[in-house]
Amino acid sequence: MREKLLYEDAAYPLDLKSDSGCPPFSLILPVYNEEDGIIATLDHLQQTLQFTDCIYEIIAVNDGSTDNTSRILLTRSDITVIHHRRNRGYGAALKTGIRHAKYPLIVITDADGTYPNERIPELVRLATQADMVVGARIGANVRYSRIRRIPKWFLVHFAQWITRHRIPDLNSGLRVFRKSIAEKYLNILPNTFSFTTTITVAMLTNNYIVHFEPIDFHHRVGKSKIKPIRDTLRFIQLILRTGVYFAPLRVFLPIASVFFAGFFITLCEDLFIRHDLTERTLILFVTATQMMMFALLADMLDKRT
């Protein structure tokens, strides 16, 4: 495994293919102010991976940390470190890592020790039969607060409506996917925590094979970077945008149906009660028709691209 220190505008040469049963992969670790847990996470990763038959690299993307994280990463000669000069976001750190990764499979995990990283070799092997393997946090030792559980339930069910797939975990940060597929969507993947949500919806709506493997989820080390209200609103916005982008009929047809239902009700009132065709009925009919045509046009553009 090569040892390099890179900045975000540097290039990484392609190299090697694995002859083992485990396909080669690049593990990307976004890091922002994780001085309390980064050493334990890196040690655990190396202890887990060094005795496997996998060819791998670990890329830590220091996303503009302001604590001692940068100094700690510079002491590690067993990983590749890429520095963002300012904090750009979780998704931006992942996209930087993807661009610099030299292997066809990408593994992402968090630096806070919450995910069972000892499961990574297993998830990588499962990825030989799927386009993306998601570590779904539905194991026996997973606990969520009720405050997080309520918006998460609505978000997951809305995403399932858009994708027409069951989604056990929408935004898990432990997953394996093909670099070639992720590169197709880098321009629409957000720079925030919604990266994982968006790539899940994007791959499911485009009929890629996504496998959800149950995992446990541990208590994090250090302070969480997620702000529940702000990030929930961002998740809703991102799911709507991604739904419009990849499944416009699923988003616009229900809205058009509401207007058509309103048109039918007012038309019946006009015919049997008022005995006159009112402007309200005409407005509802024109709006429903326009919405339907807009949905069909958006779907045609989506299919062509």
mmCIF file with all atom_site columns, N, CA and C in Angstrom, residues 71-128:
data_model
loop_
_atom_site.group_PDB
_atom_site.id
_atom_site.type_symbol
_atom_site.label_atom_id
_atom_site.label_alt_id
_atom_site.label_comp_id
_atom_site.label_asym_id
_atom_site.label_entity_id
_atom_site.label_seq_id
_atom_site.pdbx_PDB_ins_code
_atom_site.Cartn_x
_atom_site.Cartn_y
_atom_site.Cartn_z
_atom_site.occupancy
_atom_site.B_iso_or_equiv
_atom_site.pdbx_formal_charge
_atom_site.auth_seq_id
_atom_site.auth_comp_id
_atom_site.auth_asym_id
_atom_site.auth_atom_id
_atom_site.pdbx_PDB_model_num
ATOM 1   N N  . ARG A 1 71  ? -3.008  17.644 12.721 1.00 0.00 ? 71  ARG A N  1
ATOM 2   C CA . ARG A 1 71  ? -1.694  17.186 13.240 1.00 0.00 ? 71  ARG A CA 1
ATOM 3   C C  . ARG A 1 71  ? -1.695  15.668 13.429 1.00 0.00 ? 71  ARG A C  1
ATOM 4   N N  . ILE A 1 72  ? -2.803  15.149 13.923 1.00 0.00 ? 72  ILE A N  1
ATOM 5   C CA . ILE A 1 72  ? -2.878  13.700 14.136 1.00 0.00 ? 72  ILE A CA 1
ATOM 6   C C  . ILE A 1 72  ? -2.766  12.963 12.809 1.00 0.00 ? 72  ILE A C  1
ATOM 7   N N  . LEU A 1 73  ? -3.479  13.424 11.793 1.00 0.00 ? 73  LEU A N  1
ATOM 8   C CA . LEU A 1 73  ? -3.447  12.761 10.495 1.00 0.00 ? 73  LEU A CA 1
ATOM 9   C C  . LEU A 1 73  ? -2.046  12.811 9.881  1.00 0.00 ? 73  LEU A C  1
ATOM 10  N N  . LEU A 1 74  ? -1.324  13.901 10.095 1.00 0.00 ? 74  LEU A N  1
ATOM 11  C CA . LEU A 1 74  ? 0.012   14.035 9.519  1.00 0.00 ? 74  LEU A CA 1
ATOM 12  C C  . LEU A 1 74  ? 1.006   13.048 10.130 1.00 0.00 ? 74  LEU A C  1
ATOM 13  N N  . THR A 1 75  ? 0.681   12.510 11.297 1.00 0.00 ? 75  THR A N  1
ATOM 14  C CA . THR A 1 75  ? 1.577   11.529 11.925 1.00 0.00 ? 75  THR A CA 1
ATOM 15  C C  . THR A 1 75  ? 1.347   10.121 11.384 1.00 0.00 ? 75  THR A C  1
ATOM 16  N N  . ARG A 1 76  ? 0.316   9.927  10.579 1.00 0.00 ? 76  ARG A N  1
ATOM 17  C CA . ARG A 1 76  ? -0.013  8.592  10.085 1.00 0.00 ? 76  ARG A CA 1
ATOM 18  C C  . ARG A 1 76  ? 0.626   8.378  8.717  1.00 0.00 ? 76  ARG A C  1
ATOM 19  N N  . SER A 1 77  ? 1.560   7.464  8.663  1.00 0.00 ? 77  SER A N  1
ATOM 20  C CA . SER A 1 77  ? 2.226   7.146  7.399  1.00 0.00 ? 77  SER A CA 1
ATOM 21  C C  . SER A 1 77  ? 1.549   5.994  6.661  1.00 0.00 ? 77  SER A C  1
ATOM 22  N N  . ASP A 1 78  ? 0.505   5.427  7.271  1.00 0.00 ? 78  ASP A N  1
ATOM 23  C CA . ASP A 1 78  ? -0.158  4.262  6.678  1.00 0.00 ? 78  ASP A CA 1
ATOM 24  C C  . ASP A 1 78  ? -1.414  4.624  5.906  1.00 0.00 ? 78  ASP A C  1
ATOM 25  N N  . ILE A 1 79  ? -1.689  5.925  5.745  1.00 0.00 ? 79  ILE A N  1
ATOM 26  C CA . ILE A 1 79  ? -2.869  6.362  5.017  1.00 0.00 ? 79  ILE A CA 1
ATOM 27  C C  . ILE A 1 79  ? -2.496  7.502  4.076  1.00 0.00 ? 79  ILE A C  1
ATOM 28  N N  . THR A 1 80  ? -3.397  7.783  3.151  1.00 0.00 ? 80  THR A N  1
ATOM 29  C CA . THR A 1 80  ? -3.280  8.957  2.287  1.00 0.00 ? 80  THR A CA 1
ATOM 30  C C  . THR A 1 80  ? -4.162  10.055 2.866  1.00 0.00 ? 80  THR A C  1
ATOM 31  N N  . VAL A 1 81  ? -3.614  11.245 3.003  1.00 0.00 ? 81  VAL A N  1
ATOM 32  C CA . VAL A 1 81  ? -4.357  12.362 3.573  1.00 0.00 ? 81  VAL A CA 1
ATOM 33  C C  . VAL A 1 81  ? -4.544  13.433 2.508  1.00 0.00 ? 81  VAL A C  1
ATOM 34  N N  . ILE A 1 82  ? -5.780  13.869 2.350  1.00 0.00 ? 82  ILE A N  1
ATOM 35  C CA . ILE A 1 82  ? -6.112  14.971 1.451  1.00 0.00 ? 82  ILE A CA 1
ATOM 36  C C  . ILE A 1 82  ? -6.709  16.093 2.296  1.00 0.00 ? 82  ILE A C  1
ATOM 37  N N  . HIS A 1 83  ? -6.214  17.300 2.089  1.00 0.00 ? 83  HIS A N  1
ATOM 38  C CA . HIS A 1 83  ? -6.650  18.431 2.906  1.00 0.00 ? 83  HIS A CA 1
ATOM 39  C C  . HIS A 1 83  ? -7.566  19.363 2.128  1.00 0.00 ? 83  HIS A C  1
ATOM 40  N N  . HIS A 1 84  ? -8.710  19.698 2.718  1.00 0.00 ? 84  HIS A N  1
ATOM 41  C CA . HIS A 1 84  ? -9.493  20.842 2.289  1.00 0.00 ? 84  HIS A CA 1
ATOM 42  C C  . HIS A 1 84  ? -9.027  22.037 3.125  1.00 0.00 ? 84  HIS A C  1
ATOM 43  N N  . ARG A 1 85  ? -8.758  23.135 2.483  1.00 0.00 ? 85  ARG A N  1
ATOM 44  C CA . ARG A 1 85  ? -8.246  24.301 3.216  1.00 0.00 ? 85  ARG A CA 1
ATOM 45  C C  . ARG A 1 85  ? -9.332  24.982 4.048  1.00 0.00 ? 85  ARG A C  1
ATOM 46  N N  . ARG A 1 86  ? -10.597 24.681 3.746  1.00 0.00 ? 86  ARG A N  1
ATOM 47  C CA . ARG A 1 86  ? -11.717 25.175 4.554  1.00 0.00 ? 86  ARG A CA 1
ATOM 48  C C  . ARG A 1 86  ? -12.770 24.076 4.619  1.00 0.00 ? 86  ARG A C  1
ATOM 49  N N  . ASN A 1 87  ? -13.663 24.197 5.577  1.00 0.00 ? 87  ASN A N  1
ATOM 50  C CA . ASN A 1 87  ? -14.722 23.196 5.724  1.00 0.00 ? 87  ASN A CA 1
ATOM 51  C C  . ASN A 1 87  ? -15.735 23.333 4.589  1.00 0.00 ? 87  ASN A C  1
ATOM 52  N N  . ARG A 1 88  ? -15.883 22.280 3.804  1.00 0.00 ? 88  ARG A N  1
ATOM 53  C CA . ARG A 1 88  ? -16.769 22.303 2.641  1.00 0.00 ? 88  ARG A CA 1
ATOM 54  C C  . ARG A 1 88  ? -17.959 21.364 2.789  1.00 0.00 ? 88  ARG A C  1
ATOM 55  N N  . GLY A 1 89  ? -17.947 20.490 3.770  1.00 0.00 ? 89  GLY A N  1
ATOM 56  C CA . GLY A 1 89  ? -19.090 19.619 4.000  1.00 0.00 ? 89  GLY A CA 1
ATOM 57  C C  . GLY A 1 89  ? -18.758 18.146 3.812  1.00 0.00 ? 89  GLY A C  1
ATOM 58  N N  . TYR A 1 90  ? -19.583 17.308 4.450  1.00 0.00 ? 90  TYR A N  1
ATOM 59  C CA . TYR A 1 90  ? -19.412 15.859 4.414  1.00 0.00 ? 90  TYR A CA 1
ATOM 60  C C  . TYR A 1 90  ? -19.408 15.327 2.983  1.00 0.00 ? 90  TYR A C  1
ATOM 61  N N  . GLY A 1 91  ? -20.409 15.734 2.203  1.00 0.00 ? 91  GLY A N  1
ATOM 62  C CA . GLY A 1 91  ? -20.496 15.262 0.830  1.00 0.00 ? 91  GLY A CA 1
ATOM 63  C C  . GLY A 1 91  ? -19.330 15.722 -0.020 1.00 0.00 ? 91  GLY A C  1
ATOM 64  N N  . ALA A 1 92  ? -18.872 16.954 0.197  1.00 0.00 ? 92  ALA A N  1
ATOM 65  C CA . ALA A 1 92  ? -17.724 17.470 -0.557 1.00 0.00 ? 92  ALA A CA 1
ATOM 66  C C  . ALA A 1 92  ? -16.468 16.662 -0.249 1.00 0.00 ? 92  ALA A C  1
ATOM 67  N N  . ALA A 1 93  ? -16.305 16.263 1.011  1.00 0.00 ? 93  ALA A N  1
ATOM 68  C CA . ALA A 1 93  ? -15.142 15.447 1.384  1.00 0.00 ? 93  ALA A CA 1
ATOM 69  C C  . ALA A 1 93  ? -15.208 14.088 0.693  1.00 0.00 ? 93  ALA A C  1
ATOM 70  N N  . LEU A 1 94  ? -16.400 13.496 0.641  1.00 0.00 ? 94  LEU A N  1
ATOM 71  C CA . LEU A 1 94  ? -16.535 12.212 -0.045 1.00 0.00 ? 94  LEU A CA 1
ATOM 72  C C  . LEU A 1 94  ? -16.250 12.343 -1.535 1.00 0.00 ? 94  LEU A C  1
ATOM 73  N N  . LYS A 1 95  ? -16.724 13.417 -2.147 1.00 0.00 ? 95  LYS A N  1
ATOM 74  C CA . LYS A 1 95  ? -16.494 13.598 -3.584 1.00 0.00 ? 95  LYS A CA 1
ATOM 75  C C  . LYS A 1 95  ? -15.011 13.793 -3.884 1.00 0.00 ? 95  LYS A C  1
ATOM 76  N N  . THR A 1 96  ? -14.310 14.495 -3.010 1.00 0.00 ? 96  THR A N  1
ATOM 77  C CA . THR A 1 96  ? -12.861 14.640 -3.181 1.00 0.00 ? 96  THR A CA 1
ATOM 78  C C  . THR A 1 96  ? -12.179 13.283 -3.094 1.00 0.00 ? 96  THR A C  1
ATOM 79  N N  . GLY A 1 97  ? -12.578 12.478 -2.113 1.00 0.00 ? 97  GLY A N  1
ATOM 80  C CA . GLY A 1 97  ? -11.999 11.146 -1.976 1.00 0.00 ? 97  GLY A CA 1
ATOM 81  C C  . GLY A 1 97  ? -12.294 10.266 -3.172 1.00 0.00 ? 97  GLY A C  1
ATOM 82  N N  . ILE A 1 98  ? -13.508 10.346 -3.693 1.00 0.00 ? 98  ILE A N  1
ATOM 83  C CA . ILE A 1 98  ? -13.874 9.539  -4.865 1.00 0.00 ? 98  ILE A CA 1
ATOM 84  C C  . ILE A 1 98  ? -13.010 9.921  -6.063 1.00 0.00 ? 98  ILE A C  1
ATOM 85  N N  . ARG A 1 99  ? -12.788 11.193 -6.256 1.00 0.00 ? 99  ARG A N  1
ATOM 86  C CA . ARG A 1 99  ? -11.982 11.651 -7.400 1.00 0.00 ? 99  ARG A CA 1
ATOM 87  C C  . ARG A 1 99  ? -10.536 11.156 -7.307 1.00 0.00 ? 99  ARG A C  1
ATOM 88  N N  . HIS A 1 100 ? -10.018 11.011 -6.095 1.00 0.00 ? 100 HIS A N  1
ATOM 89  C CA . HIS A 1 100 ? -8.632  10.593 -5.919 1.00 0.00 ? 100 HIS A CA 1
ATOM 90  C C  . HIS A 1 100 ? -8.472  9.087  -5.725 1.00 0.00 ? 100 HIS A C  1
ATOM 91  N N  . ALA A 1 101 ? -9.590  8.365  -5.598 1.00 0.00 ? 101 ALA A N  1
ATOM 92  C CA . ALA A 1 101 ? -9.512  6.922  -5.365 1.00 0.00 ? 101 ALA A CA 1
ATOM 93  C C  . ALA A 1 101 ? -8.962  6.209  -6.591 1.00 0.00 ? 101 ALA A C  1
ATOM 94  N N  . LYS A 1 102 ? -8.128  5.200  -6.351 1.00 0.00 ? 102 LYS A N  1
ATOM 95  C CA . LYS A 1 102 ? -7.507  4.489  -7.476 1.00 0.00 ? 102 LYS A CA 1
ATOM 96  C C  . LYS A 1 102 ? -8.121  3.118  -7.728 1.00 0.00 ? 102 LYS A C  1
ATOM 97  N N  . TYR A 1 103 ? -9.033  2.675  -6.899 1.00 0.00 ? 103 TYR A N  1
ATOM 98  C CA . TYR A 1 103 ? -9.630  1.358  -7.063 1.00 0.00 ? 103 TYR A CA 1
ATOM 99  C C  . TYR A 1 103 ? -11.096 1.472  -7.493 1.00 0.00 ? 103 TYR A C  1
ATOM 100 N N  . PRO A 1 104 ? -11.646 0.446  -8.137 1.00 0.00 ? 104 PRO A N  1
ATOM 101 C CA . PRO A 1 104 ? -13.004 0.535  -8.698 1.00 0.00 ? 104 PRO A CA 1
ATOM 102 C C  . PRO A 1 104 ? -14.119 0.502  -7.664 1.00 0.00 ? 104 PRO A C  1
ATOM 103 N N  . LEU A 1 105 ? -13.837 0.008  -6.464 1.00 0.00 ? 105 LEU A N  1
ATOM 104 C CA . LEU A 1 105 ? -14.840 0.004  -5.406 1.00 0.00 ? 105 LEU A CA 1
ATOM 105 C C  . LEU A 1 105 ? -14.518 1.080  -4.380 1.00 0.00 ? 105 LEU A C  1
ATOM 106 N N  . ILE A 1 106 ? -15.569 1.773  -3.939 1.00 0.00 ? 106 ILE A N  1
ATOM 107 C CA . ILE A 1 106 ? -15.431 2.811  -2.923 1.00 0.00 ? 106 ILE A CA 1
ATOM 108 C C  . ILE A 1 106 ? -16.120 2.341  -1.649 1.00 0.00 ? 106 ILE A C  1
ATOM 109 N N  . VAL A 1 107 ? -15.417 2.446  -0.539 1.00 0.00 ? 107 VAL A N  1
ATOM 110 C CA . VAL A 1 107 ? -16.003 2.193  0.776  1.00 0.00 ? 107 VAL A CA 1
ATOM 111 C C  . VAL A 1 107 ? -16.005 3.508  1.536  1.00 0.00 ? 107 VAL A C  1
ATOM 112 N N  . ILE A 1 108 ? -17.128 3.866  2.137  1.00 0.00 ? 108 ILE A N  1
ATOM 113 C CA . ILE A 1 108 ? -17.161 5.054  2.979  1.00 0.00 ? 108 ILE A CA 1
ATOM 114 C C  . ILE A 1 108 ? -17.593 4.655  4.387  1.00 0.00 ? 108 ILE A C  1
ATOM 115 N N  . THR A 1 109 ? -17.028 5.319  5.354  1.00 0.00 ? 109 THR A N  1
ATOM 116 C CA . THR A 1 109 ? -17.417 5.129  6.750  1.00 0.00 ? 109 THR A CA 1
ATOM 117 C C  . THR A 1 109 ? -17.119 6.424  7.490  1.00 0.00 ? 109 THR A C  1
ATOM 118 N N  . ASP A 1 110 ? -17.536 6.516  8.745  1.00 0.00 ? 110 ASP A N  1
ATOM 119 C CA . ASP A 1 110 ? -17.339 7.732  9.520  1.00 0.00 ? 110 ASP A CA 1
ATOM 120 C C  . ASP A 1 110 ? -16.123 7.614  10.424 1.00 0.00 ? 110 ASP A C  1
ATOM 121 N N  . ALA A 1 111 ? -15.599 8.769  10.822 1.00 0.00 ? 111 ALA A N  1
ATOM 122 C CA . ALA A 1 111 ? -14.401 8.806  11.648 1.00 0.00 ? 111 ALA A CA 1
ATOM 123 C C  . ALA A 1 111 ? -14.706 8.787  13.140 1.00 0.00 ? 111 ALA A C  1
ATOM 124 N N  . ASP A 1 112 ? -15.981 8.720  13.505 1.00 0.00 ? 112 ASP A N  1
ATOM 125 C CA . ASP A 1 112 ? -16.351 8.860  14.914 1.00 0.00 ? 112 ASP A CA 1
ATOM 126 C C  . ASP A 1 112 ? -16.531 7.530  15.638 1.00 0.00 ? 112 ASP A C  1
ATOM 127 N N  . GLY A 1 113 ? -16.286 6.407  14.947 1.00 0.00 ? 113 GLY A N  1
ATOM 128 C CA . GLY A 1 113 ? -16.371 5.111  15.610 1.00 0.00 ? 113 GLY A CA 1
ATOM 129 C C  . GLY A 1 113 ? -17.773 4.577  15.798 1.00 0.00 ? 113 GLY A C  1
ATOM 130 N N  . THR A 1 114 ? -18.760 5.113  15.082 1.00 0.00 ? 114 THR A N  1
ATOM 131 C CA . THR A 1 114 ? -20.141 4.656  15.280 1.00 0.00 ? 114 THR A CA 1
ATOM 132 C C  . THR A 1 114 ? -20.473 3.405  14.490 1.00 0.00 ? 114 THR A C  1
ATOM 133 N N  . TYR A 1 115 ? -19.768 3.169  13.397 1.00 0.00 ? 115 TYR A N  1
ATOM 134 C CA . TYR A 1 115 ? -20.088 2.033  12.536 1.00 0.00 ? 115 TYR A CA 1
ATOM 135 C C  . TYR A 1 115 ? -19.189 0.832  12.835 1.00 0.00 ? 115 TYR A C  1
ATOM 136 N N  . PRO A 1 116 ? -19.696 -0.382 12.673 1.00 0.00 ? 116 PRO A N  1
ATOM 137 C CA . PRO A 1 116 ? -18.898 -1.591 12.900 1.00 0.00 ? 116 PRO A CA 1
ATOM 138 C C  . PRO A 1 116 ? -17.953 -1.838 11.718 1.00 0.00 ? 116 PRO A C  1
ATOM 139 N N  . ASN A 1 117 ? -16.820 -1.167 11.719 1.00 0.00 ? 117 ASN A N  1
ATOM 140 C CA . ASN A 1 117 ? -15.913 -1.234 10.578 1.00 0.00 ? 117 ASN A CA 1
ATOM 141 C C  . ASN A 1 117 ? -15.306 -2.619 10.369 1.00 0.00 ? 117 ASN A C  1
ATOM 142 N N  . GLU A 1 118 ? -15.413 -3.467 11.370 1.00 0.00 ? 118 GLU A N  1
ATOM 143 C CA . GLU A 1 118 ? -14.937 -4.839 11.193 1.00 0.00 ? 118 GLU A CA 1
ATOM 144 C C  . GLU A 1 118 ? -15.784 -5.594 10.159 1.00 0.00 ? 118 GLU A C  1
ATOM 145 N N  . ARG A 1 119 ? -16.942 -5.041 9.794  1.00 0.00 ? 119 ARG A N  1
ATOM 146 C CA . ARG A 1 119 ? -17.795 -5.663 8.786  1.00 0.00 ? 119 ARG A CA 1
ATOM 147 C C  . ARG A 1 119 ? -17.416 -5.259 7.353  1.00 0.00 ? 119 ARG A C  1
ATOM 148 N N  . ILE A 1 120 ? -16.457 -4.358 7.209  1.00 0.00 ? 120 ILE A N  1
ATOM 149 C CA . ILE A 1 120 ? -16.122 -3.843 5.882  1.00 0.00 ? 120 ILE A CA 1
ATOM 150 C C  . ILE A 1 120 ? -15.706 -4.946 4.906  1.00 0.00 ? 120 ILE A C  1
ATOM 151 N N  . PRO A 1 121 ? -14.793 -5.871 5.264  1.00 0.00 ? 121 PRO A N  1
ATOM 152 C CA . PRO A 1 121 ? -14.443 -6.931 4.300  1.00 0.00 ? 121 PRO A CA 1
ATOM 153 C C  . PRO A 1 121 ? -15.651 -7.734 3.826  1.00 0.00 ? 121 PRO A C  1
ATOM 154 N N  . GLU A 1 122 ? -16.582 -7.978 4.736  1.00 0.00 ? 122 GLU A N  1
ATOM 155 C CA . GLU A 1 122 ? -17.799 -8.707 4.360  1.00 0.00 ? 122 GLU A CA 1
ATOM 156 C C  . GLU A 1 122 ? -18.638 -7.899 3.377  1.00 0.00 ? 122 GLU A C  1
ATOM 157 N N  . LEU A 1 123 ? -18.797 -6.609 3.625  1.00 0.00 ? 123 LEU A N  1
ATOM 158 C CA . LEU A 1 123 ? -19.586 -5.762 2.726  1.00 0.00 ? 123 LEU A CA 1
ATOM 159 C C  . LEU A 1 123 ? -18.921 -5.647 1.358  1.00 0.00 ? 123 LEU A C  1
ATOM 160 N N  . VAL A 1 124 ? -17.591 -5.606 1.340  1.00 0.00 ? 124 VAL A N  1
ATOM 161 C CA . VAL A 1 124 ? -16.865 -5.524 0.065  1.00 0.00 ? 124 VAL A CA 1
ATOM 162 C C  . VAL A 1 124 ? -17.110 -6.779 -0.770 1.00 0.00 ? 124 VAL A C  1
ATOM 163 N N  . ARG A 1 125 ? -17.080 -7.926 -0.130 1.00 0.00 ? 125 ARG A N  1
ATOM 164 C CA . ARG A 1 125 ? -17.326 -9.172 -0.868 1.00 0.00 ? 125 ARG A CA 1
ATOM 165 C C  . ARG A 1 125 ? -18.766 -9.226 -1.394 1.00 0.00 ? 125 ARG A C  1
ATOM 166 N N  . LEU A 1 126 ? -19.700 -8.709 -0.618 1.00 0.00 ? 126 LEU A N  1
ATOM 167 C CA . LEU A 1 126 ? -21.087 -8.661 -1.082 1.00 0.00 ? 126 LEU A CA 1
ATOM 168 C C  . LEU A 1 126 ? -21.234 -7.745 -2.296 1.00 0.00 ? 126 LEU A C  1
ATOM 169 N N  . ALA A 1 127 ? -20.355 -6.765 -2.406 1.00 0.00 ? 127 ALA A N  1
ATOM 170 C CA . ALA A 1 127 ? -20.439 -5.808 -3.508 1.00 0.00 ? 127 ALA A CA 1
ATOM 171 C C  . ALA A 1 127 ? -20.092 -6.425 -4.850 1.00 0.00 ? 127 ALA A C  1
ATOM 172 N N  . THR A 1 128 ? -19.553 -7.644 -4.853 1.00 0.00 ? 128 THR A N  1
ATOM 173 C CA . THR A 1 128 ? -19.307 -8.314 -6.133 1.00 0.00 ? 128 THR A CA 1
ATOM 174 C C  . THR A 1 128 ? -20.613 -8.733 -6.796 1.00 0.00 ? 128 THR A C  1
#
